[in-house]
PDB file of C-alpha atoms in Angstrom:
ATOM      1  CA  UNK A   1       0.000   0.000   0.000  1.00  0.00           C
ATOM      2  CA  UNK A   2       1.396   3.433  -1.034  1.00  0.00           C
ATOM      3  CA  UNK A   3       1.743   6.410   1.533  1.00  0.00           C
ATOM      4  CA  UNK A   4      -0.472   9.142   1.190  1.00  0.00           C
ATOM      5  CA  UNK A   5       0.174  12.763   2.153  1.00  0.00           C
ATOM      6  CA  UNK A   6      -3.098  12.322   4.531  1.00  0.00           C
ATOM      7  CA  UNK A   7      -0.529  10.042   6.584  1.00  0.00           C
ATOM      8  CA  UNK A   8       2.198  12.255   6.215  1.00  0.00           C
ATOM      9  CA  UNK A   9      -0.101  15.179   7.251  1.00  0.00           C
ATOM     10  CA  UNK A  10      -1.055  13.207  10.648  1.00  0.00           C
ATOM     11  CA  UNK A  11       2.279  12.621  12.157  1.00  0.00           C
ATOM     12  CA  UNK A  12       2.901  16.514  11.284  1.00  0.00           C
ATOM     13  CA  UNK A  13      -0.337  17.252  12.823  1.00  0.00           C
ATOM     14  CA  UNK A  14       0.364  14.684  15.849  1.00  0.00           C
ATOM     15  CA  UNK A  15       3.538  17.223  16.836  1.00  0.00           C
ATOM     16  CA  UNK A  16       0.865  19.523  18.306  1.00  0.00           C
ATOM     17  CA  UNK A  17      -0.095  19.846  21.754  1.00  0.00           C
ATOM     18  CA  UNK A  18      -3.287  21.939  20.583  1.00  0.00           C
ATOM     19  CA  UNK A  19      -5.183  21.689  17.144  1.00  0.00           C
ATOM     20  CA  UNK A  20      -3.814  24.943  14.908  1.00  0.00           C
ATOM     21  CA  UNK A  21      -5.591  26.211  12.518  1.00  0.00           C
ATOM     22  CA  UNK A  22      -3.502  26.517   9.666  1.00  0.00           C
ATOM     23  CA  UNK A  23      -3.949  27.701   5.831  1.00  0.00           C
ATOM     24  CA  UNK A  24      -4.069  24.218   4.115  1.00  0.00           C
ATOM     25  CA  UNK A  25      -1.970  26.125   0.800  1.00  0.00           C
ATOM     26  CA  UNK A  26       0.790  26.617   3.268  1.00  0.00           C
ATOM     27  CA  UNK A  27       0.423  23.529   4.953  1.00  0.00           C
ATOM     28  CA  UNK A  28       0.914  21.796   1.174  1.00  0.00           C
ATOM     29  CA  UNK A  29       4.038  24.035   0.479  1.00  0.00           C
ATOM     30  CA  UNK A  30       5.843  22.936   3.797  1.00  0.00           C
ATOM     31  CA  UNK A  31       5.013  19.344   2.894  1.00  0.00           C
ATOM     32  CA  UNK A  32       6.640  20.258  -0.897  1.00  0.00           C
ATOM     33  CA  UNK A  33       9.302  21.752   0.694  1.00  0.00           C
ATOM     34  CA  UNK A  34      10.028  18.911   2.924  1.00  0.00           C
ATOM     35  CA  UNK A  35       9.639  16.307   0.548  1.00  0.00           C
ATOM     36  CA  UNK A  36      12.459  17.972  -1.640  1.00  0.00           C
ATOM     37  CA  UNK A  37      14.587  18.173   1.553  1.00  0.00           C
ATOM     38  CA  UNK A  38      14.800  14.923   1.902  1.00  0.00           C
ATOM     39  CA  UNK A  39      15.128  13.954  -0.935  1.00  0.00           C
ATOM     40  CA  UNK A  40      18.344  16.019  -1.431  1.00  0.00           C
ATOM     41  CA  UNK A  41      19.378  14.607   2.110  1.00  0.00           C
ATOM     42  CA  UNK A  42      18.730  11.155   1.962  1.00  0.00           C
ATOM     43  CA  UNK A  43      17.210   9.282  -1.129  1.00  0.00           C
ATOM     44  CA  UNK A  44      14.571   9.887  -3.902  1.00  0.00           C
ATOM     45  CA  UNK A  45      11.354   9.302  -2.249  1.00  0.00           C
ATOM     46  CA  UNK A  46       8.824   9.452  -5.638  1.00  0.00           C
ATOM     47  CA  UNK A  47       6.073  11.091  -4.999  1.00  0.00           C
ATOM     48  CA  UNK A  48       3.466  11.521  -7.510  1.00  0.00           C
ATOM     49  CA  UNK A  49       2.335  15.146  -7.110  1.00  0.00           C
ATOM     50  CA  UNK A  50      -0.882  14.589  -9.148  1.00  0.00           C
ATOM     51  CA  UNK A  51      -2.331  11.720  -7.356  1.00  0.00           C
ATOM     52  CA  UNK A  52      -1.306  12.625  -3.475  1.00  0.00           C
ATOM     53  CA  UNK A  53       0.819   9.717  -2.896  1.00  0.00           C
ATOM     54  CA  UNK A  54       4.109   8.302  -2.911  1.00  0.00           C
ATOM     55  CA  UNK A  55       4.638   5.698  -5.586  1.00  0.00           C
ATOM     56  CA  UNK A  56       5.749   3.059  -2.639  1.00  0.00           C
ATOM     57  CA  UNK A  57       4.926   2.654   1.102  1.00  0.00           C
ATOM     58  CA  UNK A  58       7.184   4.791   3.341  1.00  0.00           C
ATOM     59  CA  UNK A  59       8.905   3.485   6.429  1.00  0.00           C
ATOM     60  CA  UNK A  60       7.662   5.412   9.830  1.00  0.00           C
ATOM     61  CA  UNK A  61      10.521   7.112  10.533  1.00  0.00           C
ATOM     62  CA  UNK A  62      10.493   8.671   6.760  1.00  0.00           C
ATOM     63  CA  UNK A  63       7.000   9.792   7.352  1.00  0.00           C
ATOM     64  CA  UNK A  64       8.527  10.847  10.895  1.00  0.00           C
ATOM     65  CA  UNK A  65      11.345  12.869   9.096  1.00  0.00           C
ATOM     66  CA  UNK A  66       9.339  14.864   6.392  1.00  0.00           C
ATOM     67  CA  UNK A  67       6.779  15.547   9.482  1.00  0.00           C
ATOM     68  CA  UNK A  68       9.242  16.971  11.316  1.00  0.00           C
ATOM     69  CA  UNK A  69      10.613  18.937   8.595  1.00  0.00           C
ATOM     70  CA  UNK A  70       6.830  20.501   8.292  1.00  0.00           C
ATOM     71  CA  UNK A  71       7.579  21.358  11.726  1.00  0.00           C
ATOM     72  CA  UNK A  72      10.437  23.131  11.791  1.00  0.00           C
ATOM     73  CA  UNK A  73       8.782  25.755   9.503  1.00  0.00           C
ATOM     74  CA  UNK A  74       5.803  26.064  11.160  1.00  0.00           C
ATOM     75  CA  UNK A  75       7.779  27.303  14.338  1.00  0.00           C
ATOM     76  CA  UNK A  76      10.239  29.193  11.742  1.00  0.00           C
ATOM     77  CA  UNK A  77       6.976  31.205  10.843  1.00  0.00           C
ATOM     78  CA  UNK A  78       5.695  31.026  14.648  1.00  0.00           C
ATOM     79  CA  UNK A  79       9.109  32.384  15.615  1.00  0.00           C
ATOM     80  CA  UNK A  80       8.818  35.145  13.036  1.00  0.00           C
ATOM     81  CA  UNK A  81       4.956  36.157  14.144  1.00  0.00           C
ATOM     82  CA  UNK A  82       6.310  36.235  17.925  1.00  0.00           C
ATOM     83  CA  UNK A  83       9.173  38.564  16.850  1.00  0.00           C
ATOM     84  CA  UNK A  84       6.926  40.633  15.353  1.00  0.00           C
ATOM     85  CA  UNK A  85       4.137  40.661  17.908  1.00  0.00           C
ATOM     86  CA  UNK A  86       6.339  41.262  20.796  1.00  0.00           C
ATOM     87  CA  UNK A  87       8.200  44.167  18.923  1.00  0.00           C
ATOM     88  CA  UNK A  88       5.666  46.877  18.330  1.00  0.00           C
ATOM     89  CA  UNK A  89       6.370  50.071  18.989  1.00  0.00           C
ATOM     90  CA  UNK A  90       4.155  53.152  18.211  1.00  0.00           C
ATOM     91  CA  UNK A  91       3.883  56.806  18.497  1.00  0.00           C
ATOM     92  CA  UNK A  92       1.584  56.510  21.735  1.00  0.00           C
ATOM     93  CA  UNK A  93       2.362  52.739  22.020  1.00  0.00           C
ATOM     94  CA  UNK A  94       5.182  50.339  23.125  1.00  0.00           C
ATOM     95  CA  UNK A  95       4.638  46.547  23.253  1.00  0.00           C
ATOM     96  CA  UNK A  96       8.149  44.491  24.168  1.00  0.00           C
ATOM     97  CA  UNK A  97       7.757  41.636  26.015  1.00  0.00           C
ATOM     98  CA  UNK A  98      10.287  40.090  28.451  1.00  0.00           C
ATOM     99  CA  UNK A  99      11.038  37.864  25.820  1.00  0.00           C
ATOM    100  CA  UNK A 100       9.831  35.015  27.520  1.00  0.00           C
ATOM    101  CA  UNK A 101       7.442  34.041  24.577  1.00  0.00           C
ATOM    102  CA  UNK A 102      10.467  34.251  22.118  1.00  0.00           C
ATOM    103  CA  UNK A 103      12.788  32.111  24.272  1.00  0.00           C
ATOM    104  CA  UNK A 104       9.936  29.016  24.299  1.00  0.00           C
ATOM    105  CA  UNK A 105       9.507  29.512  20.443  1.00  0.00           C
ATOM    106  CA  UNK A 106      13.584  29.546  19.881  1.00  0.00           C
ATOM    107  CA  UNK A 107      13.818  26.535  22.317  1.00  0.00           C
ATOM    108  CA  UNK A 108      10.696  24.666  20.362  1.00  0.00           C
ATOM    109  CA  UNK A 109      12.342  25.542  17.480  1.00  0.00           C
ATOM    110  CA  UNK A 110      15.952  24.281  18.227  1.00  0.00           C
ATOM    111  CA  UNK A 111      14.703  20.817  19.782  1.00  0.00           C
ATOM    112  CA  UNK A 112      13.336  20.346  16.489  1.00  0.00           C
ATOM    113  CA  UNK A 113      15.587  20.776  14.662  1.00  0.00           C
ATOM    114  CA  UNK A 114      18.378  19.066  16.822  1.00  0.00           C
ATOM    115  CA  UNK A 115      15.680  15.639  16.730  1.00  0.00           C
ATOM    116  CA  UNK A 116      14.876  15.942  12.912  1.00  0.00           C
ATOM    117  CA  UNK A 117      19.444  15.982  12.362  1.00  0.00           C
ATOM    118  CA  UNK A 118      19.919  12.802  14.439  1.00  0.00           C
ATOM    119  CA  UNK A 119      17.070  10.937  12.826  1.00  0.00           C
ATOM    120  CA  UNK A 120      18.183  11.987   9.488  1.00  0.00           C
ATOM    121  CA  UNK A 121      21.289  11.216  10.658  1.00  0.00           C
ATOM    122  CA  UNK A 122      20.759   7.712  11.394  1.00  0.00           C
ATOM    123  CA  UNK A 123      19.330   7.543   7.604  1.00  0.00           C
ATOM    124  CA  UNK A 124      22.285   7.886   6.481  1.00  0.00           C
ATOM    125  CA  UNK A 125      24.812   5.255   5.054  1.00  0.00           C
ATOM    126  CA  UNK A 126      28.025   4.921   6.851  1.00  0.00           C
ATOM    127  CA  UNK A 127      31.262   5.473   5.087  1.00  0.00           C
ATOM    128  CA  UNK A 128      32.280   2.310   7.192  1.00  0.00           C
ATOM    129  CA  UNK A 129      31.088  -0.579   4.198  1.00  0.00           C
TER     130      UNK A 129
END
């Protein structure tokens, strides 16, 4: 049985500890993204962009890997928006946080991508044959 991007999109989905809403356009161009990640990482993984699905059935920790790669650019974005947010400063009005909210998204951000490197890493053939 072939993997579908509906799998793929669970275990990214499954890497939230609350449901976010998220643009389903953007949520396709992370998985794109990803996809061509690892395939420039690790191996050729021949997906068939028309009909949703990879032309063979993908090992967990693949599905794991391009998940996680979804991931790190959702908090990329998150990271961004909290920059932002906690940055404003007006004429009559000054938002800056105590950068609390920016340390948690850096820290989310960093254990992700330090997890998504070892299992990629662990992909990889040794040189040791």
């Amino acid at each position: 049985m072939n993997t579908t991007y509906e799998q793929v999109l669970e275990s990214f989905e499954s890497t939230f500890q609350h449901k976010t809403q998220l643009p389903s356009e953007l949520i396709e161009q992370w998985f794109k993204d990803s996809v061509s990640e690892y395939e420039l990482e690790i191996e050729e993984l021949d997906y068939n962009w028309s009909g949703s699905e990879f032309n063979k059935e993908l090992k967990q920790y693949e599905i794991r890997s391009i998940a996680l790669m979804m991931k790190i650019k959702y908090c990329t974005r998150e990271l961004s928006r909290v920059n932002k947010l906690n940055n404003i400063i007006g004429k009559d009005l000054s938002l800056n946080s105590t950068g609390d909210s920016k340390k948690y998204t850096m820290s989310e951000l960093i254990n992700e991508i330090e997890n998504l490197k070892e299992l990629l890493n662990k992909q990889k053939t040794t040189a040791y044959l």
